[in-house]
Tab-separated table of C-alpha atoms in Angstrom:
chain	number	residue	atom	x	y	z
A	1376	ILE	CA	-43.028	-276.736	8.467
A	1377	LEU	CA	-43.547	-274.040	10.194
A	1378	ASN	CA	-46.811	-274.025	12.762
A	1379	VAL	CA	-48.185	-270.805	14.111
A	1380	GLU	CA	-50.823	-272.284	17.089
A	1381	GLN	CA	-53.198	-269.730	18.884
A	1382	SER	CA	-55.060	-270.417	22.159
A	1383	PRO	CA	-57.658	-270.560	22.822
A	1384	GLN	CA	-59.872	-271.267	20.398
A	1385	SER	CA	-62.823	-269.479	21.512
A	1386	LEU	CA	-63.488	-267.206	24.598
A	1387	HIS	CA	-66.705	-266.079	25.984
A	1388	VAL	CA	-66.189	-263.303	28.489
A	1389	GLN	CA	-68.736	-260.700	30.429
A	1390	GLU	CA	-68.290	-256.577	29.390
A	1391	GLY	CA	-65.466	-255.679	31.796
A	1392	ASP	CA	-63.498	-258.589	32.076
A	1393	SER	CA	-59.896	-258.405	31.070
A	1394	THR	CA	-58.718	-260.971	28.909
A	1395	ASN	CA	-55.479	-262.524	27.172
A	1396	PHE	CA	-54.907	-264.784	24.243
A	1397	THR	CA	-51.464	-266.643	23.255
A	1398	CYS	CA	-49.684	-267.050	20.205
A	1399	SER	CA	-46.773	-269.548	19.481
A	1400	PHE	CA	-44.578	-269.712	16.625
A	1401	PRO	CA	-41.626	-270.970	15.544
A	1402	SER	CA	-38.253	-269.489	17.552
A	1403	SER	CA	-35.740	-269.896	14.938
A	1404	ASN	CA	-35.582	-267.353	11.745
A	1405	PHE	CA	-37.984	-264.870	13.307
A	1406	TYR	CA	-38.402	-261.689	11.335
A	1407	ALA	CA	-41.902	-260.272	12.411
A	1408	LEU	CA	-45.207	-261.125	14.323
A	1409	HIS	CA	-48.590	-259.301	13.290
A	1410	TRP	CA	-51.727	-259.123	15.020
A	1411	TYR	CA	-55.185	-258.898	13.407
A	1412	ARG	CA	-58.846	-258.064	14.529
A	1413	TRP	CA	-61.406	-259.582	12.009
A	1414	GLU	CA	-64.564	-258.843	12.701
A	1415	THR	CA	-67.784	-260.556	11.005
A	1416	ALA	CA	-68.233	-259.384	7.315
A	1417	LYS	CA	-65.366	-257.044	7.437
A	1418	SER	CA	-61.842	-257.215	6.295
A	1419	PRO	CA	-58.997	-258.188	8.655
A	1420	GLU	CA	-57.488	-254.965	10.696
A	1421	ALA	CA	-54.248	-254.749	11.717
A	1422	LEU	CA	-53.315	-254.071	15.197
A	1423	PHE	CA	-49.687	-254.265	15.543
A	1424	VAL	CA	-46.389	-255.462	13.830
A	1425	MET	CA	-43.911	-256.609	16.312
A	1426	THR	CA	-40.115	-257.159	15.418
A	1427	LEU	CA	-37.859	-257.081	18.550
A	1428	ASN	CA	-37.787	-259.669	21.555
A	1429	GLY	CA	-39.389	-257.711	24.471
A	1430	ASP	CA	-41.335	-255.645	22.115
A	1431	GLU	CA	-44.326	-254.081	23.745
A	1432	LYS	CA	-47.251	-252.579	21.772
A	1433	LYS	CA	-50.330	-250.664	22.956
A	1434	LYS	CA	-53.583	-249.555	20.997
A	1435	GLY	CA	-56.188	-248.186	23.224
A	1436	ARG	CA	-57.144	-250.995	25.625
A	1437	ILE	CA	-55.194	-253.623	23.584
A	1438	SER	CA	-51.736	-254.610	23.966
A	1439	ALA	CA	-49.445	-257.177	23.014
A	1440	THR	CA	-46.044	-258.702	24.264
A	1441	LEU	CA	-43.397	-260.668	22.238
A	1442	ASN	CA	-40.905	-263.240	23.252
A	1443	THR	CA	-38.915	-264.181	20.328
A	1444	LYS	CA	-36.690	-266.441	22.131
A	1445	GLU	CA	-39.225	-269.115	23.184
A	1446	GLY	CA	-42.036	-268.046	20.460
A	1447	TYR	CA	-44.653	-266.947	21.778
A	1448	SER	CA	-46.649	-263.425	22.087
A	1449	TYR	CA	-49.726	-262.590	24.008
A	1450	LEU	CA	-52.777	-260.347	23.353
A	1451	TYR	CA	-54.448	-258.471	26.286
A	1452	ILE	CA	-57.801	-256.829	26.048
A	1453	LYS	CA	-58.365	-254.654	29.149
A	1454	GLY	CA	-62.109	-254.253	30.296
A	1455	SER	CA	-63.622	-256.190	26.892
A	1456	GLN	CA	-66.417	-254.310	25.586
A	1457	PRO	CA	-69.071	-255.859	23.040
A	1458	GLU	CA	-67.234	-253.959	19.964
A	1459	ASP	CA	-64.218	-256.044	21.047
A	1460	SER	CA	-65.981	-259.486	19.732
A	1461	ALA	CA	-64.033	-260.846	16.968
A	1462	THR	CA	-61.646	-263.106	15.648
A	1463	TYR	CA	-57.861	-262.160	16.631
A	1464	LEU	CA	-55.610	-263.559	14.516
A	1465	CYS	CA	-51.798	-263.642	14.823
A	1466	ALA	CA	-49.279	-264.198	11.681
A	1467	PHE	CA	-45.727	-265.269	11.571
A	1468	ARG	CA	-43.013	-264.088	9.110
A	1469	SER	CA	-39.769	-265.998	9.082
A	1470	SER	CA	-36.646	-264.228	7.770
A	1471	ASN	CA	-36.492	-266.700	5.022
A	1472	THR	CA	-39.647	-265.794	3.082
A	1473	GLY	CA	-41.908	-262.780	2.844
A	1474	LYS	CA	-45.308	-264.510	3.616
A	1475	LEU	CA	-47.629	-264.374	6.348
A	1476	ILE	CA	-48.437	-267.633	8.454
A	1477	PHE	CA	-51.723	-267.343	10.004
A	1478	GLY	CA	-52.789	-269.054	13.315
A	1479	GLN	CA	-56.027	-270.410	13.429
A	1480	GLY	CA	-57.482	-267.573	15.226
A	1481	THR	CA	-59.186	-267.043	19.068
A	1482	THR	CA	-62.781	-266.029	18.470
A	1483	LEU	CA	-63.647	-263.497	21.235
A	1484	GLN	CA	-67.245	-263.019	22.447
A	1485	VAL	CA	-68.096	-259.984	24.786
A	1486	LYS	CA	-71.639	-260.481	26.484
A	1487	PRO	CA	-72.833	-257.532	27.635
B	9	ASP	CA	-57.992	-242.964	0.691
B	10	ALA	CA	-59.573	-246.032	-0.682
B	11	GLY	CA	-58.499	-249.153	1.161
B	12	VAL	CA	-57.932	-252.350	-0.274
B	13	THR	CA	-60.430	-253.453	-2.918
B	14	GLN	CA	-61.652	-256.816	-4.391
B	15	SER	CA	-64.061	-257.895	-7.030
B	16	PRO	CA	-66.353	-259.664	-7.203
B	17	THR	CA	-67.777	-259.955	-3.787
B	18	HIS	CA	-69.310	-263.439	-4.508
B	19	LEU	CA	-68.693	-265.734	-7.212
B	20	ILE	CA	-70.589	-268.940	-8.006
B	21	LYS	CA	-69.003	-271.453	-10.351
B	22	THR	CA	-69.107	-275.473	-10.909
B	23	ARG	CA	-66.788	-277.803	-11.188
B	24	GLY	CA	-64.042	-277.761	-13.929
B	25	GLN	CA	-64.733	-274.191	-14.470
B	26	HIS	CA	-62.153	-271.341	-14.033
B	27	VAL	CA	-62.390	-268.353	-11.988
B	28	THR	CA	-60.523	-264.542	-12.047
B	29	LEU	CA	-60.410	-262.920	-8.846
B	30	ARG	CA	-58.999	-259.142	-8.936
B	31	CYS	CA	-57.667	-256.843	-6.618
B	32	SER	CA	-56.811	-253.245	-6.424
B	33	PRO	CA	-53.990	-252.136	-3.482
B	34	ILE	CA	-53.770	-248.963	-1.707
B	35	SER	CA	-52.636	-246.304	-3.837
B	36	GLY	CA	-48.676	-246.417	-3.298
B	37	HIS	CA	-48.463	-249.914	-2.190
B	38	LYS	CA	-46.587	-251.730	-4.684
B	39	SER	CA	-46.701	-255.527	-2.957
B	40	VAL	CA	-49.731	-257.492	-3.071
B	41	SER	CA	-50.485	-261.062	-1.525
B	42	TRP	CA	-53.328	-263.837	-2.020
B	43	TYR	CA	-54.722	-265.866	0.666
B	44	GLN	CA	-57.349	-268.441	0.893
B	45	GLN	CA	-59.149	-268.620	4.107
B	46	VAL	CA	-61.724	-271.729	4.694
B	47	LEU	CA	-63.824	-271.854	7.522
B	48	GLY	CA	-62.137	-272.629	10.999
B	49	GLN	CA	-58.667	-271.923	9.502
B	50	GLY	CA	-56.676	-269.025	9.484
B	51	PRO	CA	-55.832	-267.676	5.897
B	52	GLN	CA	-53.016	-270.055	3.708
B	53	PHE	CA	-50.540	-267.848	1.575
B	54	ILE	CA	-50.907	-268.508	-1.833
B	55	PHE	CA	-48.799	-265.678	-3.812
B	56	GLN	CA	-47.096	-262.709	-3.088
B	57	TYR	CA	-46.174	-260.035	-5.422
B	58	TYR	CA	-43.823	-257.308	-5.693
B	59	GLU	CA	-43.079	-255.001	-8.249
B	60	LYS	CA	-44.647	-257.093	-10.929
B	61	GLU	CA	-42.661	-260.175	-10.093
B	62	GLU	CA	-43.746	-263.149	-7.816
B	63	ARG	CA	-41.916	-262.958	-4.742
B	64	GLY	CA	-43.785	-265.967	-2.851
B	65	ARG	CA	-45.771	-268.899	-3.442
B	66	GLY	CA	-47.362	-271.180	-1.262
B	67	ASN	CA	-48.256	-274.623	-1.438
B	68	PHE	CA	-50.963	-274.500	-4.035
B	69	PRO	CA	-51.550	-276.671	-7.182
B	70	ASP	CA	-50.380	-275.227	-10.357
B	71	ARG	CA	-54.211	-274.654	-10.977
B	72	PHE	CA	-53.172	-271.717	-9.152
B	73	SER	CA	-51.914	-268.440	-11.090
B	74	ALA	CA	-51.690	-264.921	-10.476
B	75	ARG	CA	-50.145	-261.713	-12.150
B	76	GLN	CA	-49.613	-257.964	-11.098
B	77	PHE	CA	-49.957	-255.133	-13.675
B	78	PRO	CA	-47.887	-252.027	-14.136
B	79	ASN	CA	-50.882	-250.170	-11.716
B	80	TYR	CA	-50.085	-252.725	-9.166
B	81	SER	CA	-53.510	-254.509	-9.525
B	82	SER	CA	-53.542	-258.022	-9.492
B	83	GLU	CA	-55.754	-260.960	-10.963
B	84	LEU	CA	-55.875	-264.624	-8.985
B	85	ASN	CA	-56.288	-267.131	-11.509
B	86	VAL	CA	-58.054	-270.613	-10.642
B	87	ASN	CA	-58.038	-273.263	-13.170
B	88	ALA	CA	-60.419	-276.661	-13.232
B	89	LEU	CA	-62.175	-275.605	-10.032
B	90	LEU	CA	-62.603	-278.467	-7.525
B	91	LEU	CA	-65.182	-278.505	-4.504
B	92	GLY	CA	-62.326	-277.897	-2.147
B	93	ASP	CA	-61.704	-274.392	-3.747
B	94	SER	CA	-64.558	-273.606	-2.122
B	95	ALA	CA	-63.227	-270.499	0.409
B	96	LEU	CA	-63.035	-266.830	0.868
B	97	TYR	CA	-59.923	-265.407	-0.868
B	98	LEU	CA	-58.152	-262.629	0.374
B	99	CYS	CA	-56.010	-259.967	-0.825
B	100	ALA	CA	-53.572	-257.563	1.102
B	101	SER	CA	-51.191	-254.824	-0.079
B	102	SER	CA	-48.119	-253.593	1.274
B	103	GLY	CA	-45.713	-251.026	0.328
B	104	ARG	CA	-42.572	-253.475	0.371
B	105	THR	CA	-41.818	-257.238	1.229
B	106	GLY	CA	-40.464	-256.796	4.556
B	107	THR	CA	-42.306	-255.683	7.939
B	108	ASP	CA	-44.333	-253.278	6.534
B	109	THR	CA	-48.281	-253.998	7.661
B	110	GLN	CA	-50.077	-256.011	4.688
B	111	TYR	CA	-53.859	-254.222	4.518
B	112	PHE	CA	-56.711	-256.714	3.690
B	113	GLY	CA	-59.584	-256.250	1.314
B	114	PRO	CA	-62.738	-257.541	2.174
B	115	GLY	CA	-62.465	-260.877	0.057
B	116	THR	CA	-64.250	-262.676	-2.171
B	117	ARG	CA	-66.262	-265.680	-1.574
B	118	LEU	CA	-66.001	-268.248	-3.978
B	119	THR	CA	-68.444	-270.974	-3.952
B	120	VAL	CA	-68.324	-274.324	-6.233
B	121	LEU	CA	-70.906	-276.184	-6.796
């Protein structure tokens, strides 16, 4: 059974704080790791697709790193803003299947 | 360009009924995947179709079925609905079956009474 775990489950920060979340996934049969941001009443929005060990991706104030050997990825948000409030999902794709296996998400709330 | 569209937005059914959910992918995308999301959990993979063929199936009972049409739109069918089928059903499209980003629609909220 392939398991993807995210921590923490929820996070409350003040505007301007920097924060990070963790996604743990199986270290075998790795194919890709996806990050999504999901705001209430909207569609999940793709942030990053990461494929290579040591990958680092950046989009504005959000960045992500990937360690496929130990099976984890970090998502960083620098200087959080209220509009960053959302659930952040990671999804693992193994080389054996084409499906995405999602973690349960980290819900971020940024207070003004 | 239009994103992934799904219909209907909301649906209320009773136990034992069947339901059909519809999805139109982004123009040019040939792969459609279906996911079920219940509160507090991440989306769970149900099916993937690519070029009208089933490429993957998740751990769901045979009451769940799907198909993809020549225009790459897709339907998800659920028969003999159970209370536990109440969930948000998400459709995602992508260009290929590999590392391509999957783009999600807004989902269909199904409530089974």
